[in-house]
Amino acid sequence: MSNSDLTIRVEGRVGYITLTRPKVLNAVNEAIVDGMTEAMTRWADDPAISLVMVDSDSERAFSAGGDLSAMYEHGRAGQFDAGNAFWRDEYRLNAMIAHYPKPYVAFMDGIVMGGGVGLSAHGSHRIVTEHSVVAMPECSIGLITDVGGTYLLHQAPGHLGEYLGLTGTRMNGADAIYAKLADHYVEREKLAALKARLIETGDATVISEFSSTPPTSVFAERQSEIDHAFSGETVHDITDRLSTLSSEWAVKALEAIRRGSPISLQATLKAIREADTLEIGIRNEYRFVSRVLEHGDFIEGIRAVIVDKDRNPRWKYAGLDDVPRELLALMMQEAEGGDLLLPAR
């Protein structure tokens, strides 16, 4: 099975999915979500399939995130239900990956952001390379850390998850492993041989034969400062603590937070801290995104980054203190029509 967006086939004992939208860096759209969901549902009970393998046909990116242009058009047209329908299906796929009964091997080579993290970092075997660039930059476009990302960041060491979610800081492969978003470090030149071996054996344990010790993550030396700054009770507290630090990373973190959507920043902090389980994380994420096209900053964020590309978003509220508490409460209330229900395991 294949279309212009992905290729799905069986090779040996491997259910093999390749994302094939290189011109848009494999932006996740309905065709990708629907195709992966259908194939993985079929393979879950197929005794001929030992594992699932997911990669990209482009060295530049595994996936740079969701199809923001499509969401922008839905929002501009007032088609909020269409946007919500996509998010429901995408989040259910993220949960399916997290709870999949067979090994799920994701090749996180190149750019892996937003929706791309959702298709990879929930897997059982997550492979990064020296060319990996991993990030969750949603606050910079007026969204919330989503695709189950609040749960993933909740599990990062100390308060690293809050740092990554609020700033959208880009990670290399070693950083992603340190943050618990990846498992194995494999040099790009070895990927083809590894894939061939997986197809030959259907055994995910062979990954260790190709992996190497990653370089030391910069987060290791910054962890204590990150914990101090990002343990603040509110985003305001966090920015106050960052402003007392002179480290280059802290200055950049403060600048990134100040550029982000005040609505999204506060919702993201709350959601990461509450995400004790994937189900809680996705529930809160869906509550927010189900209202973001109508009440949040998402449309303006996409305009500034994707459409006009002026990178100068005009958020609804100028600062953190300007956001009405009633709006923040509304964004995190039970979604209209009920909270998103995930498939039974």
mmCIF file of C-alpha atoms in Angstrom:
data_model
loop_
_atom_site.group_PDB
_atom_site.id
_atom_site.type_symbol
_atom_site.label_atom_id
_atom_site.label_comp_id
_atom_site.label_asym_id
_atom_site.label_seq_id
_atom_site.Cartn_x
_atom_site.Cartn_y
_atom_site.Cartn_z
ATOM 1 C CA MET A 1 0.000 0.000 0.000
ATOM 2 C CA SER A 2 1.259 3.467 -0.800
ATOM 3 C CA ASN A 3 0.223 6.988 -1.697
ATOM 4 C CA SER A 4 2.080 10.247 -2.180
ATOM 5 C CA ASP A 5 2.487 10.697 1.584
ATOM 6 C CA LEU A 6 3.736 7.323 2.821
ATOM 7 C CA THR A 7 4.663 3.834 1.722
ATOM 8 C CA ILE A 8 3.396 0.816 3.657
ATOM 9 C CA ARG A 9 4.643 -2.681 2.951
ATOM 10 C CA VAL A 10 5.795 -5.929 4.536
ATOM 11 C CA GLU A 11 9.434 -6.963 4.200
ATOM 12 C CA GLY A 12 10.397 -10.217 5.842
ATOM 13 C CA ARG A 13 8.698 -10.206 9.236
ATOM 14 C CA VAL A 14 8.667 -6.409 9.402
ATOM 15 C CA GLY A 15 5.717 -4.094 8.880
ATOM 16 C CA TYR A 16 7.532 -1.205 7.237
ATOM 17 C CA ILE A 17 6.263 2.396 7.007
ATOM 18 C CA THR A 18 8.170 5.163 5.227
ATOM 19 C CA LEU A 19 7.062 8.801 5.241
ATOM 20 C CA THR A 20 7.321 10.252 1.722
ATOM 21 C CA ARG A 21 6.529 13.992 1.845
ATOM 22 C CA PRO A 22 10.082 15.375 1.613
ATOM 23 C CA LYS A 23 9.078 18.731 0.095
ATOM 24 C CA VAL A 24 7.166 19.581 3.298
ATOM 25 C CA LEU A 25 9.558 17.729 5.622
ATOM 26 C CA ASN A 26 7.014 14.932 6.078
ATOM 27 C CA ALA A 27 4.428 17.174 7.722
ATOM 28 C CA VAL A 28 1.922 14.869 9.407
ATOM 29 C CA ASN A 29 -1.470 14.989 7.697
ATOM 30 C CA GLU A 30 -4.662 12.940 7.643
ATOM 31 C CA ALA A 31 -3.319 10.532 5.025
ATOM 32 C CA ILE A 32 -0.318 9.667 7.185
ATOM 33 C CA VAL A 33 -2.388 9.271 10.344
ATOM 34 C CA ASP A 34 -5.069 7.188 8.644
ATOM 35 C CA GLY A 35 -2.581 5.038 6.743
ATOM 36 C CA MET A 36 -0.467 4.275 9.793
ATOM 37 C CA THR A 37 -3.504 3.560 11.959
ATOM 38 C CA GLU A 38 -4.977 1.126 9.448
ATOM 39 C CA ALA A 39 -1.711 -0.734 8.874
ATOM 40 C CA MET A 40 -0.757 -0.972 12.531
ATOM 41 C CA THR A 41 -4.224 -2.184 13.490
ATOM 42 C CA ARG A 42 -3.907 -4.950 10.908
ATOM 43 C CA TRP A 43 -0.363 -5.904 11.903
ATOM 44 C CA ALA A 44 -1.037 -6.029 15.644
ATOM 45 C CA ASP A 45 -2.742 -9.430 15.372
ATOM 46 C CA ASP A 46 -0.823 -10.751 12.379
ATOM 47 C CA PRO A 47 1.523 -13.564 13.492
ATOM 48 C CA ALA A 48 3.624 -13.023 10.368
ATOM 49 C CA ILE A 49 4.658 -9.563 11.620
ATOM 50 C CA SER A 50 7.278 -9.478 14.390
ATOM 51 C CA LEU A 51 7.916 -5.740 14.543
ATOM 52 C CA VAL A 52 7.011 -2.404 12.978
ATOM 53 C CA MET A 53 9.648 -0.098 11.516
ATOM 54 C CA VAL A 54 9.070 3.587 10.678
ATOM 55 C CA ASP A 55 11.432 5.892 8.803
ATOM 56 C CA SER A 56 11.569 8.666 6.198
ATOM 57 C CA ASP A 57 12.713 8.742 2.597
ATOM 58 C CA SER A 58 14.582 11.985 3.308
ATOM 59 C CA GLU A 59 17.815 12.426 5.253
ATOM 60 C CA ARG A 60 16.779 15.982 6.040
ATOM 61 C CA ALA A 61 13.805 15.079 8.224
ATOM 62 C CA PHE A 62 11.910 12.223 9.784
ATOM 63 C CA SER A 63 9.036 14.682 10.296
ATOM 64 C CA ALA A 64 9.153 18.377 11.150
ATOM 65 C CA GLY A 65 5.670 18.315 12.699
ATOM 66 C CA GLY A 66 2.009 18.560 11.846
ATOM 67 C CA ASP A 67 0.565 19.958 8.625
ATOM 68 C CA LEU A 68 0.156 23.506 9.921
ATOM 69 C CA SER A 69 -1.032 24.953 6.618
ATOM 70 C CA ALA A 70 -4.087 22.700 6.659
ATOM 71 C CA MET A 71 -4.878 23.647 10.250
ATOM 72 C CA TYR A 72 -4.501 27.328 9.384
ATOM 73 C CA GLU A 73 -7.086 27.013 6.619
ATOM 74 C CA HIS A 74 -9.499 25.200 8.947
ATOM 75 C CA GLY A 75 -9.118 27.948 11.520
ATOM 76 C CA ARG A 76 -9.481 30.815 9.068
ATOM 77 C CA ALA A 77 -12.652 29.229 7.694
ATOM 78 C CA GLY A 78 -14.095 28.647 11.155
ATOM 79 C CA GLN A 79 -13.959 24.888 10.550
ATOM 80 C CA PHE A 80 -13.048 24.077 14.127
ATOM 81 C CA ASP A 81 -14.587 20.593 14.020
ATOM 82 C CA ALA A 82 -12.329 19.598 11.125
ATOM 83 C CA GLY A 83 -9.248 20.556 13.093
ATOM 84 C CA ASN A 84 -10.484 18.714 16.153
ATOM 85 C CA ALA A 85 -11.210 15.581 14.125
ATOM 86 C CA PHE A 86 -7.607 15.480 12.916
ATOM 87 C CA TRP A 87 -6.216 15.958 16.407
ATOM 88 C CA ARG A 88 -8.442 13.186 17.776
ATOM 89 C CA ASP A 89 -7.211 10.729 15.169
ATOM 90 C CA GLU A 90 -3.583 11.798 15.566
ATOM 91 C CA TYR A 91 -3.613 11.485 19.355
ATOM 92 C CA ARG A 92 -5.218 8.055 19.157
ATOM 93 C CA LEU A 93 -2.411 6.980 16.843
ATOM 94 C CA ASN A 94 0.150 8.337 19.322
ATOM 95 C CA ALA A 95 -1.469 6.234 22.055
ATOM 96 C CA MET A 96 -1.537 3.179 19.784
ATOM 97 C CA ILE A 97 2.205 3.544 19.225
ATOM 98 C CA ALA A 98 2.839 3.881 22.969
ATOM 99 C CA HIS A 99 0.874 0.740 23.805
ATOM 100 C CA TYR A 100 1.663 -1.308 20.701
ATOM 101 C CA PRO A 101 1.974 -5.036 21.445
ATOM 102 C CA LYS A 102 4.989 -5.493 19.182
ATOM 103 C CA PRO A 103 8.338 -3.694 18.957
ATOM 104 C CA TYR A 104 7.992 -0.333 17.228
ATOM 105 C CA VAL A 105 11.315 0.845 15.817
ATOM 106 C CA ALA A 106 11.445 4.541 14.904
ATOM 107 C CA PHE A 107 14.363 6.073 13.012
ATOM 108 C CA MET A 108 14.584 9.647 14.321
ATOM 109 C CA ASP A 109 17.170 10.804 11.786
ATOM 110 C CA GLY A 110 17.205 14.461 10.738
ATOM 111 C CA ILE A 111 14.545 16.899 11.954
ATOM 112 C CA VAL A 112 12.043 15.437 14.426
ATOM 113 C CA MET A 113 9.644 18.007 15.829
ATOM 114 C CA GLY A 114 6.089 18.230 17.137
ATOM 115 C CA GLY A 115 3.962 15.670 15.338
ATOM 116 C CA GLY A 116 7.136 13.865 14.283
ATOM 117 C CA VAL A 117 7.953 13.312 17.949
ATOM 118 C CA GLY A 118 4.474 11.855 18.350
ATOM 119 C CA LEU A 119 5.138 9.284 15.613
ATOM 120 C CA SER A 120 8.498 8.246 17.046
ATOM 121 C CA ALA A 121 9.171 8.971 20.718
ATOM 122 C CA HIS A 122 6.253 6.858 21.974
ATOM 123 C CA GLY A 123 7.802 3.790 20.346
ATOM 124 C CA SER A 124 9.562 0.971 22.155
ATOM 125 C CA HIS A 125 12.832 1.371 20.210
ATOM 126 C CA ARG A 126 13.789 4.947 19.320
ATOM 127 C CA ILE A 127 16.935 5.512 17.274
ATOM 128 C CA VAL A 128 18.723 8.851 16.889
ATOM 129 C CA THR A 129 21.818 9.754 14.901
ATOM 130 C CA GLU A 130 24.491 12.438 14.797
ATOM 131 C CA HIS A 131 22.129 14.365 12.497
ATOM 132 C CA SER A 132 19.032 14.280 14.711
ATOM 133 C CA VAL A 133 17.390 17.583 15.653
ATOM 134 C CA VAL A 134 14.553 17.024 18.124
ATOM 135 C CA ALA A 135 12.232 19.664 19.578
ATOM 136 C CA MET A 136 8.740 20.478 20.814
ATOM 137 C CA PRO A 137 8.347 24.150 19.749
ATOM 138 C CA GLU A 138 4.575 24.478 20.127
ATOM 139 C CA CYS A 139 4.564 27.487 22.464
ATOM 140 C CA SER A 140 6.230 29.534 19.729
ATOM 141 C CA ILE A 141 3.236 28.970 17.429
ATOM 142 C CA GLY A 142 0.475 29.395 19.993
ATOM 143 C CA LEU A 143 -0.236 25.705 20.523
ATOM 144 C CA ILE A 144 0.443 23.459 23.516
ATOM 145 C CA THR A 145 3.016 20.695 23.752
ATOM 146 C CA ASP A 146 0.870 17.908 22.298
ATOM 147 C CA VAL A 147 0.873 14.471 20.587
ATOM 148 C CA GLY A 148 1.373 13.038 24.061
ATOM 149 C CA GLY A 149 4.442 15.234 24.443
ATOM 150 C CA THR A 150 3.408 16.521 27.849
ATOM 151 C CA TYR A 151 3.662 12.944 29.132
ATOM 152 C CA LEU A 152 7.044 12.430 27.453
ATOM 153 C CA LEU A 153 8.423 15.660 28.920
ATOM 154 C CA HIS A 154 6.956 14.823 32.334
ATOM 155 C CA GLN A 155 9.346 11.845 32.386
ATOM 156 C CA ALA A 156 12.481 13.859 31.576
ATOM 157 C CA PRO A 157 15.057 14.218 34.382
ATOM 158 C CA GLY A 158 14.277 16.839 37.004
ATOM 159 C CA HIS A 159 12.603 19.886 35.488
ATOM 160 C CA LEU A 160 14.152 19.404 32.061
ATOM 161 C CA GLY A 161 10.713 18.717 30.595
ATOM 162 C CA GLU A 162 9.400 22.135 31.572
ATOM 163 C CA TYR A 163 12.500 23.709 30.051
ATOM 164 C CA LEU A 164 12.064 21.869 26.764
ATOM 165 C CA GLY A 165 8.330 22.512 26.573
ATOM 166 C CA LEU A 166 8.411 26.216 27.366
ATOM 167 C CA THR A 167 11.456 27.118 25.261
ATOM 168 C CA GLY A 168 11.236 24.661 22.356
ATOM 169 C CA THR A 169 14.995 24.140 22.681
ATOM 170 C CA ARG A 170 16.441 21.946 19.949
ATOM 171 C CA MET A 171 18.174 18.749 21.003
ATOM 172 C CA ASN A 172 20.771 16.663 19.248
ATOM 173 C CA GLY A 173 20.694 12.883 19.444
ATOM 174 C CA ALA A 174 22.626 12.718 22.707
ATOM 175 C CA ASP A 175 20.332 15.306 24.283
ATOM 176 C CA ALA A 176 17.249 13.362 23.195
ATOM 177 C CA ILE A 177 18.557 10.218 24.855
ATOM 178 C CA TYR A 178 19.359 12.155 28.030
ATOM 179 C CA ALA A 179 15.827 13.592 28.019
ATOM 180 C CA LYS A 180 14.393 10.056 27.664
ATOM 181 C CA LEU A 181 12.940 10.797 24.237
ATOM 182 C CA ALA A 182 15.203 8.245 22.535
ATOM 183 C CA ASP A 183 17.043 5.027 23.352
ATOM 184 C CA HIS A 184 19.777 4.211 20.848
ATOM 185 C CA TYR A 185 22.506 6.247 19.141
ATOM 186 C CA VAL A 186 23.396 4.866 15.706
ATOM 187 C CA GLU A 187 25.589 6.627 13.152
ATOM 188 C CA ARG A 188 23.731 7.478 9.963
ATOM 189 C CA GLU A 189 26.107 5.437 7.810
ATOM 190 C CA LYS A 190 25.012 2.309 9.711
ATOM 191 C CA LEU A 191 21.259 2.789 9.313
ATOM 192 C CA ALA A 192 20.887 0.929 6.023
ATOM 193 C CA ALA A 193 22.670 -2.127 7.394
ATOM 194 C CA LEU A 194 20.604 -1.989 10.581
ATOM 195 C CA LYS A 195 17.351 -1.856 8.638
ATOM 196 C CA ALA A 196 18.446 -4.801 6.515
ATOM 197 C CA ARG A 197 19.289 -6.769 9.659
ATOM 198 C CA LEU A 198 15.920 -5.978 11.221
ATOM 199 C CA ILE A 199 14.160 -7.160 8.073
ATOM 200 C CA GLU A 200 16.307 -10.301 7.997
ATOM 201 C CA THR A 201 15.734 -11.242 11.642
ATOM 202 C CA GLY A 202 12.535 -9.532 12.767
ATOM 203 C CA ASP A 203 14.381 -9.088 16.059
ATOM 204 C CA ALA A 204 14.682 -5.602 17.593
ATOM 205 C CA THR A 205 17.485 -6.700 19.926
ATOM 206 C CA VAL A 206 19.929 -6.520 16.994
ATOM 207 C CA ILE A 207 19.844 -2.720 17.320
ATOM 208 C CA SER A 208 22.452 -2.994 20.075
ATOM 209 C CA GLU A 209 24.917 -4.448 17.546
ATOM 210 C CA PHE A 210 24.851 -1.156 15.630
ATOM 211 C CA SER A 211 24.501 1.380 18.432
ATOM 212 C CA SER A 212 27.291 3.296 20.123
ATOM 213 C CA THR A 213 27.698 5.395 23.249
ATOM 214 C CA PRO A 214 26.351 8.894 22.560
ATOM 215 C CA PRO A 215 28.381 12.022 23.302
ATOM 216 C CA THR A 216 27.723 13.693 26.643
ATOM 217 C CA SER A 217 24.595 15.840 26.565
ATOM 218 C CA VAL A 218 24.945 19.514 27.435
ATOM 219 C CA PHE A 219 21.930 19.036 29.678
ATOM 220 C CA ALA A 220 23.986 16.959 32.106
ATOM 221 C CA GLU A 221 26.137 19.912 33.135
ATOM 222 C CA ARG A 222 23.176 22.311 33.148
ATOM 223 C CA GLN A 223 20.747 20.081 35.037
ATOM 224 C CA SER A 224 21.096 21.750 38.432
ATOM 225 C CA GLU A 225 20.570 25.234 36.997
ATOM 226 C CA ILE A 226 17.664 24.012 34.883
ATOM 227 C CA ASP A 227 16.076 22.441 37.947
ATOM 228 C CA HIS A 228 16.478 25.632 39.944
ATOM 229 C CA ALA A 229 14.954 27.863 37.274
ATOM 230 C CA PHE A 230 12.189 25.611 36.015
ATOM 231 C CA SER A 231 10.957 24.421 39.403
ATOM 232 C CA GLY A 232 9.273 27.808 39.755
ATOM 233 C CA GLU A 233 5.573 27.462 40.521
ATOM 234 C CA THR A 234 4.459 29.633 37.607
ATOM 235 C CA VAL A 235 5.897 30.749 34.281
ATOM 236 C CA HIS A 236 6.383 34.144 35.899
ATOM 237 C CA ASP A 237 8.454 32.537 38.667
ATOM 238 C CA ILE A 238 10.513 30.711 36.065
ATOM 239 C CA THR A 239 11.293 33.874 34.101
ATOM 240 C CA ASP A 240 12.216 35.661 37.319
ATOM 241 C CA ARG A 241 14.696 32.914 38.177
ATOM 242 C CA LEU A 242 16.121 32.822 34.666
ATOM 243 C CA SER A 243 16.695 36.566 34.774
ATOM 244 C CA THR A 244 19.137 36.071 37.660
ATOM 245 C CA LEU A 245 21.305 33.657 35.644
ATOM 246 C CA SER A 246 24.040 34.831 33.291
ATOM 247 C CA SER A 247 24.623 31.517 31.507
ATOM 248 C CA GLU A 248 24.178 31.665 27.737
ATOM 249 C CA TRP A 249 21.589 28.885 27.798
ATOM 250 C CA ALA A 250 19.555 30.744 30.454
ATOM 251 C CA VAL A 251 19.599 33.988 28.468
ATOM 252 C CA LYS A 252 18.393 32.133 25.369
ATOM 253 C CA ALA A 253 15.733 30.307 27.393
ATOM 254 C CA LEU A 254 14.389 33.572 28.759
ATOM 255 C CA GLU A 255 14.294 35.080 25.275
ATOM 256 C CA ALA A 256 12.439 32.041 23.928
ATOM 257 C CA ILE A 257 9.825 32.171 26.669
ATOM 258 C CA ARG A 258 9.270 35.883 26.118
ATOM 259 C CA ARG A 259 8.634 35.185 22.422
ATOM 260 C CA GLY A 260 6.083 32.461 23.160
ATOM 261 C CA SER A 261 2.319 32.759 23.432
ATOM 262 C CA PRO A 262 1.383 33.766 27.000
ATOM 263 C CA ILE A 263 -1.681 31.509 26.784
ATOM 264 C CA SER A 264 0.267 28.513 25.502
ATOM 265 C CA LEU A 265 3.124 28.895 27.960
ATOM 266 C CA GLN A 266 0.883 28.760 31.005
ATOM 267 C CA ALA A 267 -1.209 25.888 29.688
ATOM 268 C CA THR A 268 1.891 23.910 28.725
ATOM 269 C CA LEU A 269 3.474 24.247 32.159
ATOM 270 C CA LYS A 270 0.291 23.025 33.825
ATOM 271 C CA ALA A 271 -0.159 20.155 31.380
ATOM 272 C CA ILE A 272 3.418 18.861 31.664
ATOM 273 C CA ARG A 273 3.220 18.822 35.446
ATOM 274 C CA GLU A 274 -0.122 17.005 35.481
ATOM 275 C CA ALA A 275 0.829 14.347 32.911
ATOM 276 C CA ASP A 276 1.424 11.422 35.259
ATOM 277 C CA THR A 277 0.099 9.101 32.540
ATOM 278 C CA LEU A 278 -0.199 9.304 28.775
ATOM 279 C CA GLU A 279 -3.966 9.302 29.134
ATOM 280 C CA ILE A 280 -3.924 12.371 31.395
ATOM 281 C CA GLY A 281 -1.453 14.103 29.104
ATOM 282 C CA ILE A 282 -3.489 13.561 25.949
ATOM 283 C CA ARG A 283 -6.708 14.450 27.747
ATOM 284 C CA ASN A 284 -5.333 17.847 28.737
ATOM 285 C CA GLU A 285 -3.725 18.434 25.367
ATOM 286 C CA TYR A 286 -6.976 17.729 23.551
ATOM 287 C CA ARG A 287 -8.899 20.011 25.879
ATOM 288 C CA PHE A 288 -6.593 22.845 24.867
ATOM 289 C CA VAL A 289 -6.357 22.182 21.131
ATOM 290 C CA SER A 290 -10.120 21.679 20.823
ATOM 291 C CA ARG A 291 -10.481 25.373 21.662
ATOM 292 C CA VAL A 292 -7.245 26.826 20.328
ATOM 293 C CA LEU A 293 -8.489 27.680 16.832
ATOM 294 C CA GLU A 294 -11.323 29.723 18.295
ATOM 295 C CA HIS A 295 -9.907 31.096 21.543
ATOM 296 C CA GLY A 296 -6.129 30.715 21.441
ATOM 297 C CA ASP A 297 -3.134 32.083 19.548
ATOM 298 C CA PHE A 298 -2.611 29.208 17.120
ATOM 299 C CA ILE A 299 -3.890 30.889 13.950
ATOM 300 C CA GLU A 300 -1.719 33.937 14.602
ATOM 301 C CA GLY A 301 1.267 31.737 15.378
ATOM 302 C CA ILE A 302 0.952 29.878 12.081
ATOM 303 C CA ARG A 303 0.522 33.165 10.214
ATOM 304 C CA ALA A 304 3.748 34.513 11.672
ATOM 305 C CA VAL A 305 5.838 31.371 11.149
ATOM 306 C CA ILE A 306 4.379 29.602 8.102
ATOM 307 C CA VAL A 307 2.215 32.007 6.091
ATOM 308 C CA ASP A 308 3.725 35.498 6.219
ATOM 309 C CA LYS A 309 6.967 34.261 7.789
ATOM 310 C CA ASP A 310 7.580 37.556 9.549
ATOM 311 C CA ARG A 311 8.197 35.685 12.828
ATOM 312 C CA ASN A 312 6.532 38.541 14.657
ATOM 313 C CA PRO A 313 3.317 37.102 16.108
ATOM 314 C CA ARG A 314 0.827 39.506 17.604
ATOM 315 C CA TRP A 315 -0.486 37.445 20.491
ATOM 316 C CA LYS A 316 -3.907 38.131 21.975
ATOM 317 C CA TYR A 317 -2.250 39.166 25.236
ATOM 318 C CA ALA A 318 1.033 41.016 25.538
ATOM 319 C CA GLY A 319 2.228 39.393 28.745
ATOM 320 C CA LEU A 320 1.652 36.541 31.148
ATOM 321 C CA ASP A 321 -0.245 38.717 33.612
ATOM 322 C CA ASP A 322 -2.611 39.943 30.897
ATOM 323 C CA VAL A 323 -4.177 36.535 30.220
ATOM 324 C CA PRO A 324 -7.546 36.282 32.015
ATOM 325 C CA ARG A 325 -7.675 33.427 34.486
ATOM 326 C CA GLU A 326 -11.112 32.606 33.107
ATOM 327 C CA LEU A 327 -9.618 31.967 29.664
ATOM 328 C CA LEU A 328 -6.900 29.689 31.024
ATOM 329 C CA ALA A 329 -9.542 27.776 32.961
ATOM 330 C CA LEU A 330 -11.712 27.477 29.842
ATOM 331 C CA MET A 331 -8.847 26.116 27.743
ATOM 332 C CA MET A 332 -8.287 23.269 30.205
ATOM 333 C CA GLN A 333 -11.913 22.365 30.923
ATOM 334 C CA GLU A 334 -13.489 19.167 29.644
ATOM 335 C CA ALA A 335 -13.760 19.387 25.883
ATOM 336 C CA GLU A 336 -17.142 20.167 24.403
ATOM 337 C CA GLY A 337 -18.672 16.861 23.441
ATOM 338 C CA GLY A 338 -16.555 15.121 26.071
ATOM 339 C CA ASP A 339 -12.896 14.377 26.639
ATOM 340 C CA LEU A 340 -10.963 12.354 24.108
ATOM 341 C CA LEU A 341 -11.304 8.643 24.794
ATOM 342 C CA LEU A 342 -8.324 6.504 23.867
ATOM 343 C CA PRO A 343 -8.698 2.940 22.574
ATOM 344 C CA ALA A 344 -8.649 0.211 25.204
ATOM 345 C CA ARG A 345 -5.267 -1.489 25.441
#
